[in-house]
Amino acid sequence: MSNPQQLRYSKEHEWLSAAEDGVATVGITEFAANALGDVVYVQLPEVGDTVTAGETCGELESTKSVSDLYAPVSGEVTETNEDVVNDPSLVNSAPFEGGWLFKVRITEEPADLLSADEYDAHIAG
């Protein structure tokens, strides 16, 4: 499993792209997608919602379990991925590409986001 070096990661297994004009893309990692199993339902925050770093902002349901989705940063949701809502399996098949979840205009970024190497060490235990 290879986590893209250009992304940052939360300890709750979300990834965050570099911000373009203050807006970053959020998804879950391949590690999290594999741990969940086949994702069958995705509940995302609504456009215009304010999310807070470290707090629940949605839900992912799989054939194995239900898992909370945590915001890796604070900000306002600017876009949600309707493709994932319509086809939740994208979270499993393309977690770093088509399986992204939402975009957020960042107002606050926590200092504890991890680099790819730090995240690899985190999931290795």
Short mmCIF file of C-alpha atoms in Angstrom, two decimals:
data_model
loop_
_atom_site.label_atom_id
_atom_site.label_comp_id
_atom_site.label_asym_id
_atom_site.label_seq_id
_atom_site.Cartn_x
_atom_site.Cartn_y
_atom_site.Cartn_z
CA MET A 1 0.00 0.00 0.00
CA SER A 2 1.44 3.32 -1.04
CA ASN A 3 0.16 6.55 0.46
CA PRO A 4 0.71 9.55 -1.84
CA GLN A 5 3.55 11.73 -0.56
CA GLN A 6 1.84 15.02 -1.52
CA LEU A 7 -1.09 14.41 0.86
CA ARG A 8 -1.34 14.90 4.61
CA TYR A 9 -3.09 12.44 6.90
CA SER A 10 -5.06 12.35 10.14
CA LYS A 11 -4.65 9.67 12.78
CA GLU A 12 -8.34 8.86 12.12
CA HIS A 13 -7.34 7.78 8.55
CA GLU A 14 -8.54 10.74 6.49
CA TRP A 15 -6.34 12.35 3.86
CA LEU A 16 -6.13 16.01 2.89
CA SER A 17 -4.82 17.49 -0.35
CA ALA A 18 -2.80 20.67 -0.51
CA ALA A 19 -5.15 23.66 -0.52
CA GLU A 20 -5.79 25.50 -3.78
CA ASP A 21 -7.14 29.00 -3.08
CA GLY A 22 -7.77 27.84 0.50
CA VAL A 23 -9.84 24.79 -0.54
CA ALA A 24 -8.59 21.24 0.08
CA THR A 25 -9.99 17.83 -0.85
CA VAL A 26 -10.74 15.22 1.84
CA GLY A 27 -11.02 11.43 1.56
CA ILE A 28 -10.25 8.30 3.53
CA THR A 29 -7.06 6.33 3.11
CA GLU A 30 -6.66 3.01 1.35
CA PHE A 31 -5.83 1.50 4.76
CA ALA A 32 -9.20 2.68 6.14
CA ALA A 33 -11.09 1.58 3.03
CA ASN A 34 -9.57 -1.91 3.27
CA ALA A 35 -10.34 -2.11 7.00
CA LEU A 36 -13.96 -1.11 6.38
CA GLY A 37 -14.56 -3.64 3.63
CA ASP A 38 -16.99 -2.96 0.79
CA VAL A 39 -18.49 0.51 1.36
CA VAL A 40 -22.23 0.46 0.56
CA TYR A 41 -23.41 3.84 1.88
CA VAL A 42 -21.80 7.26 2.35
CA GLN A 43 -23.26 10.16 4.33
CA LEU A 44 -21.33 13.38 3.70
CA PRO A 45 -21.64 16.87 5.15
CA GLU A 46 -23.75 19.27 3.08
CA VAL A 47 -22.30 22.12 1.02
CA GLY A 48 -22.24 25.15 3.33
CA ASP A 49 -21.84 23.07 6.50
CA THR A 50 -19.06 24.04 8.89
CA VAL A 51 -16.85 21.14 9.98
CA THR A 52 -14.47 21.11 12.93
CA ALA A 53 -11.13 19.31 12.96
CA GLY A 54 -11.34 16.02 14.86
CA GLU A 55 -15.15 15.99 15.00
CA THR A 56 -17.59 13.71 13.19
CA CYS A 57 -18.88 15.12 9.91
CA GLY A 58 -20.32 12.08 8.17
CA GLU A 59 -20.56 8.31 8.10
CA LEU A 60 -19.38 5.38 6.01
CA GLU A 61 -21.30 2.12 6.08
CA SER A 62 -19.78 -1.09 4.82
CA THR A 63 -20.68 -4.74 4.72
CA LYS A 64 -18.61 -5.10 7.92
CA SER A 65 -19.48 -2.04 10.01
CA VAL A 66 -20.43 1.61 10.26
CA SER A 67 -17.64 4.13 10.76
CA ASP A 68 -17.69 7.83 11.54
CA LEU A 69 -16.04 10.24 9.14
CA TYR A 70 -13.91 12.86 10.92
CA ALA A 71 -12.94 16.26 9.58
CA PRO A 72 -9.14 16.56 9.35
CA VAL A 73 -9.40 20.38 9.36
CA SER A 74 -11.92 23.07 10.30
CA GLY A 75 -13.74 25.00 7.62
CA GLU A 76 -16.73 25.28 5.31
CA VAL A 77 -17.73 22.47 2.96
CA THR A 78 -17.65 23.81 -0.62
CA GLU A 79 -18.39 20.62 -2.58
CA THR A 80 -19.34 16.99 -2.03
CA ASN A 81 -18.55 14.09 -4.33
CA GLU A 82 -21.95 13.02 -5.67
CA ASP A 83 -20.26 10.19 -7.60
CA VAL A 84 -19.35 8.57 -4.25
CA VAL A 85 -22.88 9.08 -2.91
CA ASN A 86 -24.26 7.34 -6.02
CA ASP A 87 -21.52 4.67 -6.12
CA PRO A 88 -19.97 4.18 -2.65
CA SER A 89 -17.67 1.45 -3.98
CA LEU A 90 -15.45 4.24 -5.38
CA VAL A 91 -14.17 4.69 -1.80
CA ASN A 92 -12.69 1.18 -2.07
CA SER A 93 -11.64 1.14 -5.71
CA ALA A 94 -10.10 4.63 -5.92
CA PRO A 95 -9.68 6.12 -2.42
CA PHE A 96 -7.11 8.70 -3.59
CA GLU A 97 -8.71 9.57 -6.92
CA GLY A 98 -12.43 9.25 -7.74
CA GLY A 99 -13.28 8.17 -4.20
CA TRP A 100 -12.62 11.57 -2.61
CA LEU A 101 -15.42 12.68 -0.27
CA PHE A 102 -15.69 16.47 0.03
CA LYS A 103 -13.87 19.77 -0.40
CA VAL A 104 -13.45 22.26 2.41
CA ARG A 105 -12.38 25.90 2.61
CA ILE A 106 -9.90 25.68 5.47
CA THR A 107 -10.22 28.08 8.39
CA GLU A 108 -8.01 26.13 10.79
CA GLU A 109 -5.56 23.32 10.26
CA PRO A 110 -4.40 21.25 13.24
CA ALA A 111 -0.67 20.90 13.80
CA ASP A 112 -0.89 17.10 14.18
CA LEU A 113 -1.56 16.20 10.52
CA LEU A 114 0.93 13.57 9.38
CA SER A 115 3.18 13.27 6.35
CA ALA A 116 2.87 10.07 4.28
CA ASP A 117 5.92 8.59 6.04
CA GLU A 118 4.52 9.49 9.47
CA TYR A 119 1.15 7.99 8.54
CA ASP A 120 2.84 4.79 7.32
CA ALA A 121 4.56 4.52 10.72
CA HIS A 122 1.23 5.21 12.48
CA ILE A 123 -0.60 2.38 10.70
CA ALA A 124 2.34 0.01 11.11
CA GLY A 125 1.77 0.26 14.86
#
